mmCIF file as gemmi writes it, N, C-alpha and C atoms, coordinates in Angstrom:
data_model
loop_
_atom_site.group_PDB
_atom_site.id
_atom_site.type_symbol
_atom_site.label_atom_id
_atom_site.label_alt_id
_atom_site.label_comp_id
_atom_site.label_asym_id
_atom_site.label_entity_id
_atom_site.label_seq_id
_atom_site.pdbx_PDB_ins_code
_atom_site.Cartn_x
_atom_site.Cartn_y
_atom_site.Cartn_z
_atom_site.occupancy
_atom_site.B_iso_or_equiv
_atom_site.pdbx_formal_charge
_atom_site.auth_seq_id
_atom_site.auth_asym_id
_atom_site.pdbx_PDB_model_num
ATOM 1 N N . MET Axp A 1 ? 92.073 113.9 81.369 1 0 ? 1 A 1
ATOM 2 C CA . MET Axp A 1 ? 92.958 114.053 80.468 1 0 ? 1 A 1
ATOM 3 C C . MET Axp A 1 ? 94.262 113.146 80.645 1 0 ? 1 A 1
ATOM 4 N N . PHE Axp A 2 ? 94.758 112.998 79.516 1 0 ? 2 A 1
ATOM 5 C CA . PHE Axp A 2 ? 96.224 112.196 79.687 1 0 ? 2 A 1
ATOM 6 C C . PHE Axp A 2 ? 97.302 112.709 78.75 1 0 ? 2 A 1
ATOM 7 N N . TYR Axp A 3 ? 98.448 112.585 79.295 1 0 ? 3 A 1
ATOM 8 C CA . TYR Axp A 3 ? 99.496 113.17 78.632 1 0 ? 3 A 1
ATOM 9 C C . TYR Axp A 3 ? 100.897 112.193 79.097 1 0 ? 3 A 1
ATOM 10 N N . ASP Axp A 4 ? 101.521 111.764 77.867 1 0 ? 4 A 1
ATOM 11 C CA . ASP Axp A 4 ? 102.476 110.607 78.689 1 0 ? 4 A 1
ATOM 12 C C . ASP Axp A 4 ? 103.48 110.903 77.626 1 0 ? 4 A 1
ATOM 13 N N . PRO Axp A 5 ? 104.535 111.65 77.386 1 0 ? 5 A 1
ATOM 14 C CA . PRO Axp A 5 ? 105.577 112.217 76.173 1 0 ? 5 A 1
ATOM 15 C C . PRO Axp A 5 ? 106.68 111.203 76.536 1 0 ? 5 A 1
ATOM 16 N N . GLU Axp A 6 ? 106.818 110.294 77.599 1 0 ? 6 A 1
ATOM 17 C CA . GLU Axp A 6 ? 107.771 109.761 77.873 1 0 ? 6 A 1
ATOM 18 C C . GLU Axp A 6 ? 107.697 108.215 77.077 1 0 ? 6 A 1
ATOM 19 N N . ASP Axp A 7 ? 106.499 107.685 77.166 1 0 ? 7 A 1
ATOM 20 C CA . ASP Axp A 7 ? 106.318 106.288 76.492 1 0 ? 7 A 1
ATOM 21 C C . ASP Axp A 7 ? 105.47 106.375 75.116 1 0 ? 7 A 1
ATOM 22 N N . SER Axp A 8 ? 105.248 107.595 74.757 1 0 ? 8 A 1
ATOM 23 C CA . SER Axp A 8 ? 104.518 107.311 73.51 1 0 ? 8 A 1
ATOM 24 C C . SER Axp A 8 ? 105.497 107.978 72.369 1 0 ? 8 A 1
ATOM 25 N N . ASP Axp A 9 ? 105.224 107.257 71.055 1 0 ? 9 A 1
ATOM 26 C CA . ASP Axp A 9 ? 105.921 107.514 69.956 1 0 ? 9 A 1
ATOM 27 C C . ASP Axp A 9 ? 104.684 107.533 68.843 1 0 ? 9 A 1
ATOM 28 N N . PRO Axp A 10 ? 104.334 108.587 68.204 1 0 ? 10 A 1
ATOM 29 C CA . PRO Axp A 10 ? 104.636 110.139 68.807 1 0 ? 10 A 1
ATOM 30 C C . PRO Axp A 10 ? 103.957 110.394 69.932 1 0 ? 10 A 1
ATOM 31 N N . VAL Axp A 11 ? 104.248 111.443 70.49 1 0 ? 11 A 1
ATOM 32 C CA . VAL Axp A 11 ? 103.64 111.796 71.887 1 0 ? 11 A 1
ATOM 33 C C . VAL Axp A 11 ? 102.288 112.295 71.369 1 0 ? 11 A 1
ATOM 34 N N . PHE Axp A 12 ? 101.564 112.124 72.241 1 0 ? 12 A 1
ATOM 35 C CA . PHE Axp A 12 ? 99.877 112.643 72.158 1 0 ? 12 A 1
ATOM 36 C C . PHE Axp A 12 ? 99.399 113.123 73.402 1 0 ? 12 A 1
ATOM 37 N N . THR Axp A 13 ? 98.087 113.413 73.299 1 0 ? 13 A 1
ATOM 38 C CA . THR Axp A 13 ? 97.341 114.009 74.497 1 0 ? 13 A 1
ATOM 39 C C . THR Axp A 13 ? 95.897 113.662 74.04 1 0 ? 13 A 1
ATOM 40 N N . ALA Axp A 14 ? 95.239 113.526 75.514 1 0 ? 14 A 1
ATOM 41 C CA . ALA Axp A 14 ? 93.877 112.876 74.984 1 0 ? 14 A 1
ATOM 42 C C . ALA Axp A 14 ? 93.089 113.517 76.078 1 0 ? 14 A 1
ATOM 43 N N . ALA Axp A 15 ? 91.56 114.052 75.838 1 0 ? 15 A 1
ATOM 44 C CA . ALA Axp A 15 ? 90.974 114.354 77.098 1 0 ? 15 A 1
ATOM 45 C C . ALA Axp A 15 ? 89.429 113.845 76.493 1 0 ? 15 A 1
ATOM 46 N N . THR Axp A 16 ? 88.958 113.516 77.779 1 0 ? 16 A 1
ATOM 47 C CA . THR Axp A 16 ? 87.704 112.707 77.43 1 0 ? 16 A 1
ATOM 48 C C . THR Axp A 16 ? 86.509 113.585 78.432 1 0 ? 16 A 1
ATOM 49 N N . ARG Axp A 17 ? 85.584 113.719 78.019 1 0 ? 17 A 1
ATOM 50 C CA . ARG Axp A 17 ? 84.225 113.889 79.064 1 0 ? 17 A 1
ATOM 51 C C . ARG Axp A 17 ? 83.34 113.16 79.135 1 0 ? 17 A 1
ATOM 52 N N . LEU Axp A 18 ? 82.874 112.49 79.938 1 0 ? 18 A 1
ATOM 53 C CA . LEU Axp A 18 ? 81.762 111.563 80.561 1 0 ? 18 A 1
ATOM 54 C C . LEU Axp A 18 ? 80.523 112.152 80.94 1 0 ? 18 A 1
ATOM 55 N N . ILE Axp A 19 ? 79.554 111.658 80.281 1 0 ? 19 A 1
ATOM 56 C CA . ILE Axp A 19 ? 78.473 112.397 80.643 1 0 ? 19 A 1
ATOM 57 C C . ILE Axp A 19 ? 77.363 111.34 81.227 1 0 ? 19 A 1
ATOM 58 N N . SER Axp A 20 ? 76.895 111.553 82.249 1 0 ? 20 A 1
ATOM 59 C CA . SER Axp A 20 ? 75.837 110.832 83.215 1 0 ? 20 A 1
ATOM 60 C C . SER Axp A 20 ? 74.563 110.735 82.313 1 0 ? 20 A 1
ATOM 61 N N . GLN Axp A 21 ? 73.968 109.677 81.832 1 0 ? 21 A 1
ATOM 62 C CA . GLN Axp A 21 ? 72.88 109.437 81.032 1 0 ? 21 A 1
ATOM 63 C C . GLN Axp A 21 ? 71.807 109.149 81.797 1 0 ? 21 A 1
ATOM 64 N N . PRO Axp A 22 ? 70.583 109.352 82.01 1 0 ? 22 A 1
ATOM 65 C CA . PRO Axp A 22 ? 69.263 109.082 82.361 1 0 ? 22 A 1
ATOM 66 C C . PRO Axp A 22 ? 69.223 107.71 81.895 1 0 ? 22 A 1
ATOM 67 N N . ALA Axp A 23 ? 68.486 106.762 82.669 1 0 ? 23 A 1
ATOM 68 C CA . ALA Axp A 23 ? 67.971 105.241 82.201 1 0 ? 23 A 1
ATOM 69 C C . ALA Axp A 23 ? 67.52 105.355 80.798 1 0 ? 23 A 1
ATOM 70 N N . GLY Axp A 24 ? 67.864 104.538 80.2 1 0 ? 24 A 1
ATOM 71 C CA . GLY Axp A 24 ? 67.228 104.542 78.474 1 0 ? 24 A 1
ATOM 72 C C . GLY Axp A 24 ? 67.661 105.466 77.718 1 0 ? 24 A 1
ATOM 73 N N . LYS Axp A 25 ? 68.346 106.291 77.939 1 0 ? 25 A 1
ATOM 74 C CA . LYS Axp A 25 ? 68.977 107.391 76.804 1 0 ? 25 A 1
ATOM 75 C C . LYS Axp A 25 ? 69.77 107.108 76.121 1 0 ? 25 A 1
ATOM 76 N N . VAL Axp A 26 ? 69.941 107.264 74.795 1 0 ? 26 A 1
ATOM 77 C CA . VAL Axp A 26 ? 70.841 106.535 73.632 1 0 ? 26 A 1
ATOM 78 C C . VAL Axp A 26 ? 72.045 107.33 73.836 1 0 ? 26 A 1
ATOM 79 N N . PRO Axp A 27 ? 73.292 106.517 73.513 1 0 ? 27 A 1
ATOM 80 C CA . PRO Axp A 27 ? 74.724 107.263 73.322 1 0 ? 27 A 1
ATOM 81 C C . PRO Axp A 27 ? 74.338 108.325 72.56 1 0 ? 27 A 1
ATOM 82 N N . PRO Axp A 28 ? 75.464 109.148 72.603 1 0 ? 28 A 1
ATOM 83 C CA . PRO Axp A 28 ? 76.889 109.203 72.833 1 0 ? 28 A 1
ATOM 84 C C . PRO Axp A 28 ? 76.866 109.547 74.424 1 0 ? 28 A 1
ATOM 85 N N . ALA Axp A 29 ? 77.796 108.881 75.151 1 0 ? 29 A 1
ATOM 86 C CA . ALA Axp A 29 ? 77.85 109.045 76.611 1 0 ? 29 A 1
ATOM 87 C C . ALA Axp A 29 ? 79.187 109.531 76.835 1 0 ? 29 A 1
ATOM 88 N N . SER Axp A 30 ? 79.853 109.833 75.817 1 0 ? 30 A 1
ATOM 89 C CA . SER Axp A 30 ? 81.412 110.418 75.803 1 0 ? 30 A 1
ATOM 90 C C . SER Axp A 30 ? 81.617 111.356 74.876 1 0 ? 30 A 1
ATOM 91 N N . TYR Axp A 31 ? 82.609 112.286 75.072 1 0 ? 31 A 1
ATOM 92 C CA . TYR Axp A 31 ? 83.491 112.786 73.876 1 0 ? 31 A 1
ATOM 93 C C . TYR Axp A 31 ? 84.872 112.774 74.405 1 0 ? 31 A 1
ATOM 94 N N . SER Axp A 32 ? 85.446 112.651 73.429 1 0 ? 32 A 1
ATOM 95 C CA . SER Axp A 32 ? 87.054 112.423 73.571 1 0 ? 32 A 1
ATOM 96 C C . SER Axp A 32 ? 87.696 113.245 72.485 1 0 ? 32 A 1
ATOM 97 N N . CYS Axp A 33 ? 88.661 113.911 72.713 1 0 ? 33 A 1
ATOM 98 C CA . CYS Axp A 33 ? 89.593 114.565 71.747 1 0 ? 33 A 1
ATOM 99 C C . CYS Axp A 33 ? 90.842 113.754 72.024 1 0 ? 33 A 1
ATOM 100 N N . LEU Axp A 34 ? 91.84 113.626 70.76 1 0 ? 34 A 1
ATOM 101 C CA . LEU Axp A 34 ? 93.046 113.115 71.034 1 0 ? 34 A 1
ATOM 102 C C . LEU Axp A 34 ? 93.83 114.383 69.852 1 0 ? 34 A 1
ATOM 103 N N . VAL Axp A 35 ? 94.955 114.723 70.423 1 0 ? 35 A 1
ATOM 104 C CA . VAL Axp A 35 ? 95.994 115.555 69.801 1 0 ? 35 A 1
ATOM 105 C C . VAL Axp A 35 ? 97.162 114.966 69.512 1 0 ? 35 A 1
ATOM 106 N N . ARG Axp A 36 ? 97.425 114.89 68.125 1 0 ? 36 A 1
ATOM 107 C CA . ARG Axp A 36 ? 98.783 113.876 67.934 1 0 ? 36 A 1
ATOM 108 C C . ARG Axp A 36 ? 99.988 114.975 67.896 1 0 ? 36 A 1
ATOM 109 N N . THR Axp A 37 ? 101.127 114.825 68.492 1 0 ? 37 A 1
ATOM 110 C CA . THR Axp A 37 ? 102.106 115.745 68.606 1 0 ? 37 A 1
ATOM 111 C C . THR Axp A 37 ? 101.611 117.061 68.857 1 0 ? 37 A 1
ATOM 112 N N . PRO Axp A 38 ? 101.198 117.484 69.962 1 0 ? 38 A 1
ATOM 113 C CA . PRO Axp A 38 ? 100.539 118.438 70.536 1 0 ? 38 A 1
ATOM 114 C C . PRO Axp A 38 ? 101.704 119.818 70.892 1 0 ? 38 A 1
ATOM 115 N N . HIS Axp A 39 ? 101.186 121.093 70.804 1 0 ? 39 A 1
ATOM 116 C CA . HIS Axp A 39 ? 101.955 121.941 70.599 1 0 ? 39 A 1
ATOM 117 C C . HIS Axp A 39 ? 101.859 122.787 72.147 1 0 ? 39 A 1
ATOM 118 N N . ALA Axp A 40 ? 102.994 123.555 72.567 1 0 ? 40 A 1
ATOM 119 C CA . ALA Axp A 40 ? 102.761 124.437 73.948 1 0 ? 40 A 1
ATOM 120 C C . ALA Axp A 40 ? 102.664 125.966 73.481 1 0 ? 40 A 1
ATOM 121 N N . ARG Axp A 41 ? 102.084 126.137 72.113 1 0 ? 41 A 1
ATOM 122 C CA . ARG Axp A 41 ? 102.039 127.512 71.904 1 0 ? 41 A 1
ATOM 123 C C . ARG Axp A 41 ? 100.779 128.335 72.303 1 0 ? 41 A 1
ATOM 124 N N . LEU Axp A 42 ? 100.983 129.53 72.819 1 0 ? 42 A 1
ATOM 125 C CA . LEU Axp A 42 ? 99.469 130.258 73.326 1 0 ? 42 A 1
ATOM 126 C C . LEU Axp A 42 ? 98.771 130.82 72.406 1 0 ? 42 A 1
ATOM 127 N N . ASN Axp A 43 ? 97.622 130.73 72.576 1 0 ? 43 A 1
ATOM 128 C CA . ASN Axp A 43 ? 96.642 131.637 71.751 1 0 ? 43 A 1
ATOM 129 C C . ASN Axp A 43 ? 96.482 130.888 70.401 1 0 ? 43 A 1
ATOM 130 N N . GLU Axp A 44 ? 97.097 129.382 70.254 1 0 ? 44 A 1
ATOM 131 C CA . GLU Axp A 44 ? 96.891 128.871 69.147 1 0 ? 44 A 1
ATOM 132 C C . GLU Axp A 44 ? 96.07 127.332 69.27 1 0 ? 44 A 1
ATOM 133 N N . ALA Axp A 45 ? 95.315 127.204 68.493 1 0 ? 45 A 1
ATOM 134 C CA . ALA Axp A 45 ? 94.317 125.841 68.792 1 0 ? 45 A 1
ATOM 135 C C . ALA Axp A 45 ? 95.076 124.373 68.482 1 0 ? 45 A 1
ATOM 136 N N . GLN Axp A 46 ? 94.94 123.891 69.217 1 0 ? 46 A 1
ATOM 137 C CA . GLN Axp A 46 ? 95.307 122.232 69.268 1 0 ? 46 A 1
ATOM 138 C C . GLN Axp A 46 ? 94.299 121.615 68.059 1 0 ? 46 A 1
ATOM 139 N N . ARG Axp A 47 ? 94.982 120.911 67.068 1 0 ? 47 A 1
ATOM 140 C CA . ARG Axp A 47 ? 93.852 119.965 66.085 1 0 ? 47 A 1
ATOM 141 C C . ARG Axp A 47 ? 94.121 118.768 66.548 1 0 ? 47 A 1
ATOM 142 N N . GLY Axp A 48 ? 92.807 117.92 66.378 1 0 ? 48 A 1
ATOM 143 C CA . GLY Axp A 48 ? 92.992 116.571 66.659 1 0 ? 48 A 1
ATOM 144 C C . GLY Axp A 48 ? 91.693 115.756 66.265 1 0 ? 48 A 1
ATOM 145 N N . LEU Axp A 49 ? 91.56 114.82 66.933 1 0 ? 49 A 1
ATOM 146 C CA . LEU Axp A 49 ? 90.351 113.706 66.47 1 0 ? 49 A 1
ATOM 147 C C . LEU Axp A 49 ? 89.476 113.614 67.566 1 0 ? 49 A 1
ATOM 148 N N . LEU Axp A 50 ? 87.992 114.268 67.086 1 0 ? 50 A 1
ATOM 149 C CA . LEU Axp A 50 ? 87.175 114.144 67.689 1 0 ? 50 A 1
ATOM 150 C C . LEU Axp A 50 ? 86.07 112.759 68.048 1 0 ? 50 A 1
ATOM 151 N N . ILE Axp A 51 ? 86.181 112.163 69.215 1 0 ? 51 A 1
ATOM 152 C CA . ILE Axp A 51 ? 85.153 110.951 68.971 1 0 ? 51 A 1
ATOM 153 C C . ILE Axp A 51 ? 84.035 110.979 70.108 1 0 ? 51 A 1
ATOM 154 N N . ALA Axp A 52 ? 82.964 110.795 69.386 1 0 ? 52 A 1
ATOM 155 C CA . ALA Axp A 52 ? 81.661 110.999 70.115 1 0 ? 52 A 1
ATOM 156 C C . ALA Axp A 52 ? 81.175 109.575 70.192 1 0 ? 52 A 1
ATOM 157 N N . GLY Axp A 53 ? 80.628 109.123 71.342 1 0 ? 53 A 1
ATOM 158 C CA . GLY Axp A 53 ? 80.121 107.747 71.671 1 0 ? 53 A 1
ATOM 159 C C . GLY Axp A 53 ? 80.768 106.754 72.345 1 0 ? 53 A 1
ATOM 160 N N . ASP Axp A 54 ? 80.426 105.673 72.265 1 0 ? 54 A 1
ATOM 161 C CA . ASP Axp A 54 ? 81.137 104.382 72.946 1 0 ? 54 A 1
ATOM 162 C C . ASP Axp A 54 ? 82.806 104.515 72.592 1 0 ? 54 A 1
ATOM 163 N N . LEU Axp A 55 ? 83.678 104.4 73.686 1 0 ? 55 A 1
ATOM 164 C CA . LEU Axp A 55 ? 85.133 104.598 73.184 1 0 ? 55 A 1
ATOM 165 C C . LEU Axp A 55 ? 85.57 103.046 73.176 1 0 ? 55 A 1
ATOM 166 N N . MET Axp A 56 ? 84.965 102.308 73.486 1 0 ? 56 A 1
ATOM 167 C CA . MET Axp A 56 ? 85.275 101.021 73.68 1 0 ? 56 A 1
ATOM 168 C C . MET Axp A 56 ? 84.784 100.093 72.212 1 0 ? 56 A 1
ATOM 169 N N . GLN Axp A 57 ? 84.056 100.571 71.693 1 0 ? 57 A 1
ATOM 170 C CA . GLN Axp A 57 ? 83.841 99.978 70.295 1 0 ? 57 A 1
ATOM 171 C C . GLN Axp A 57 ? 85.014 99.852 69.316 1 0 ? 57 A 1
ATOM 172 N N . PRO Axp A 58 ? 85.083 98.507 68.399 1 0 ? 58 A 1
ATOM 173 C CA . PRO Axp A 58 ? 86.293 98.221 68.009 1 0 ? 58 A 1
ATOM 174 C C . PRO Axp A 58 ? 86.519 99.133 66.871 1 0 ? 58 A 1
ATOM 175 N N . ALA Axp A 59 ? 85.465 99.458 66.128 1 0 ? 59 A 1
ATOM 176 C CA . ALA Axp A 59 ? 85.893 100.764 65.119 1 0 ? 59 A 1
ATOM 177 C C . ALA Axp A 59 ? 86.562 101.876 65.828 1 0 ? 59 A 1
ATOM 178 N N . THR Axp A 60 ? 86.066 102.361 66.872 1 0 ? 60 A 1
ATOM 179 C CA . THR Axp A 60 ? 86.591 103.531 67.301 1 0 ? 60 A 1
ATOM 180 C C . THR Axp A 60 ? 87.821 103.372 67.617 1 0 ? 60 A 1
ATOM 181 N N . VAL Axp A 61 ? 88.377 102.053 68.465 1 0 ? 61 A 1
ATOM 182 C CA . VAL Axp A 61 ? 89.769 102.036 68.88 1 0 ? 61 A 1
ATOM 183 C C . VAL Axp A 61 ? 90.608 102 67.746 1 0 ? 61 A 1
ATOM 184 N N . ARG Axp A 62 ? 90.232 101.216 66.441 1 0 ? 62 A 1
ATOM 185 C CA . ARG Axp A 62 ? 90.865 101.486 65.349 1 0 ? 62 A 1
ATOM 186 C C . ARG Axp A 62 ? 91.063 102.886 65.04 1 0 ? 62 A 1
ATOM 187 N N . ALA Axp A 63 ? 90.256 103.479 64.752 1 0 ? 63 A 1
ATOM 188 C CA . ALA Axp A 63 ? 90.419 104.98 64.554 1 0 ? 63 A 1
ATOM 189 C C . ALA Axp A 63 ? 91.139 105.82 65.18 1 0 ? 63 A 1
ATOM 190 N N . ALA Axp A 64 ? 91.139 105.469 66.541 1 0 ? 64 A 1
ATOM 191 C CA . ALA Axp A 64 ? 92.154 106.3 67.446 1 0 ? 64 A 1
ATOM 192 C C . ALA Axp A 64 ? 93.73 106.008 67.284 1 0 ? 64 A 1
ATOM 193 N N . GLN Axp A 65 ? 93.856 104.42 66.901 1 0 ? 65 A 1
ATOM 194 C CA . GLN Axp A 65 ? 95.11 103.735 66.948 1 0 ? 65 A 1
ATOM 195 C C . GLN Axp A 65 ? 95.424 104.305 65.502 1 0 ? 65 A 1
ATOM 196 N N . LEU Axp A 66 ? 94.819 104.24 64.459 1 0 ? 66 A 1
ATOM 197 C CA . LEU Axp A 66 ? 95.333 104.913 63.074 1 0 ? 66 A 1
ATOM 198 C C . LEU Axp A 66 ? 95.543 106.387 63.295 1 0 ? 66 A 1
ATOM 199 N N . TYR Axp A 67 ? 95.046 107.3 63.963 1 0 ? 67 A 1
ATOM 200 C CA . TYR Axp A 67 ? 95.18 108.684 64.127 1 0 ? 67 A 1
ATOM 201 C C . TYR Axp A 67 ? 96.645 108.806 64.87 1 0 ? 67 A 1
ATOM 202 N N . ILE Axp A 68 ? 96.712 108.233 65.824 1 0 ? 68 A 1
ATOM 203 C CA . ILE Axp A 68 ? 97.835 108.375 66.756 1 0 ? 68 A 1
ATOM 204 C C . ILE Axp A 68 ? 99.147 107.718 66.061 1 0 ? 68 A 1
ATOM 205 N N . ASN Axp A 69 ? 99.025 106.74 65.399 1 0 ? 69 A 1
ATOM 206 C CA . ASN Axp A 69 ? 100.197 106.351 64.325 1 0 ? 69 A 1
ATOM 207 C C . ASN Axp A 69 ? 100.405 106.921 63.145 1 0 ? 69 A 1
ATOM 208 N N . THR Axp A 70 ? 99.506 107.662 62.584 1 0 ? 70 A 1
ATOM 209 C CA . THR Axp A 70 ? 99.887 108.049 61.144 1 0 ? 70 A 1
ATOM 210 C C . THR Axp A 70 ? 99.287 109.486 61.119 1 0 ? 70 A 1
ATOM 211 N N . GLY Axp A 71 ? 98.238 109.951 61.878 1 0 ? 71 A 1
ATOM 212 C CA . GLY Axp A 71 ? 97.551 111.244 61.897 1 0 ? 71 A 1
ATOM 213 C C . GLY Axp A 71 ? 96.386 111.281 60.989 1 0 ? 71 A 1
ATOM 214 N N . ALA Axp A 72 ? 95.807 109.886 60.497 1 0 ? 72 A 1
ATOM 215 C CA . ALA Axp A 72 ? 94.805 109.858 59.518 1 0 ? 72 A 1
ATOM 216 C C . ALA Axp A 72 ? 93.402 110.247 60.2 1 0 ? 72 A 1
ATOM 217 N N . LEU Axp A 73 ? 92.73 111.058 59.423 1 0 ? 73 A 1
ATOM 218 C CA . LEU Axp A 73 ? 91.391 111.4 60.166 1 0 ? 73 A 1
ATOM 219 C C . LEU Axp A 73 ? 90.251 110.497 59.691 1 0 ? 73 A 1
ATOM 220 N N . THR Axp A 74 ? 90.529 109.375 59.157 1 0 ? 74 A 1
ATOM 221 C CA . THR Axp A 74 ? 89.612 108.683 58.404 1 0 ? 74 A 1
ATOM 222 C C . THR Axp A 74 ? 88.132 108.344 59.029 1 0 ? 74 A 1
ATOM 223 N N . GLY Axp A 75 ? 87.062 109.003 58.441 1 0 ? 75 A 1
ATOM 224 C CA . GLY Axp A 75 ? 85.773 108.723 59.087 1 0 ? 75 A 1
ATOM 225 C C . GLY Axp A 75 ? 85.382 109.344 60.173 1 0 ? 75 A 1
ATOM 226 N N . HIS Axp A 76 ? 86.236 110.102 60.522 1 0 ? 76 A 1
ATOM 227 C CA . HIS Axp A 76 ? 86.31 110.825 62.056 1 0 ? 76 A 1
ATOM 228 C C . HIS Axp A 76 ? 86.185 112.414 61.883 1 0 ? 76 A 1
ATOM 229 N N . THR Axp A 77 ? 85.732 113.152 62.75 1 0 ? 77 A 1
ATOM 230 C CA . THR Axp A 77 ? 85.863 114.67 62.918 1 0 ? 77 A 1
ATOM 231 C C . THR Axp A 77 ? 87.298 115.44 63.083 1 0 ? 77 A 1
ATOM 232 N N . ASP Axp A 78 ? 87.704 116.227 62.426 1 0 ? 78 A 1
ATOM 233 C CA . ASP Axp A 78 ? 88.861 117.136 62.698 1 0 ? 78 A 1
ATOM 234 C C . ASP Axp A 78 ? 88.328 118.239 63.725 1 0 ? 78 A 1
ATOM 235 N N . SER Axp A 79 ? 88.855 118.482 64.817 1 0 ? 79 A 1
ATOM 236 C CA . SER Axp A 79 ? 88.457 119.553 65.888 1 0 ? 79 A 1
ATOM 237 C C . SER Axp A 79 ? 89.707 120.408 66.095 1 0 ? 79 A 1
ATOM 238 N N . ASP Axp A 80 ? 89.147 121.562 66.498 1 0 ? 80 A 1
ATOM 239 C CA . ASP Axp A 80 ? 90.193 122.307 67.241 1 0 ? 80 A 1
ATOM 240 C C . ASP Axp A 80 ? 89.713 122.379 68.545 1 0 ? 80 A 1
């Protein structure tokens, strides 16, 4: 998990689950969720961008940057 409100504009949080894969297993090897402008309200879901697969692919990095900077969910899944 990552949360850094002091250095981010807008503030965002990220959580990643890395999965150990057997030899020869096809990705996704990770799932990540980015939440732009998170809130601290109890019993209310955070909405964000869900990314499955290789986090280092250029298209994935661009989608994450676009979402953090603008809130656009272009080509990816909106997640609770």
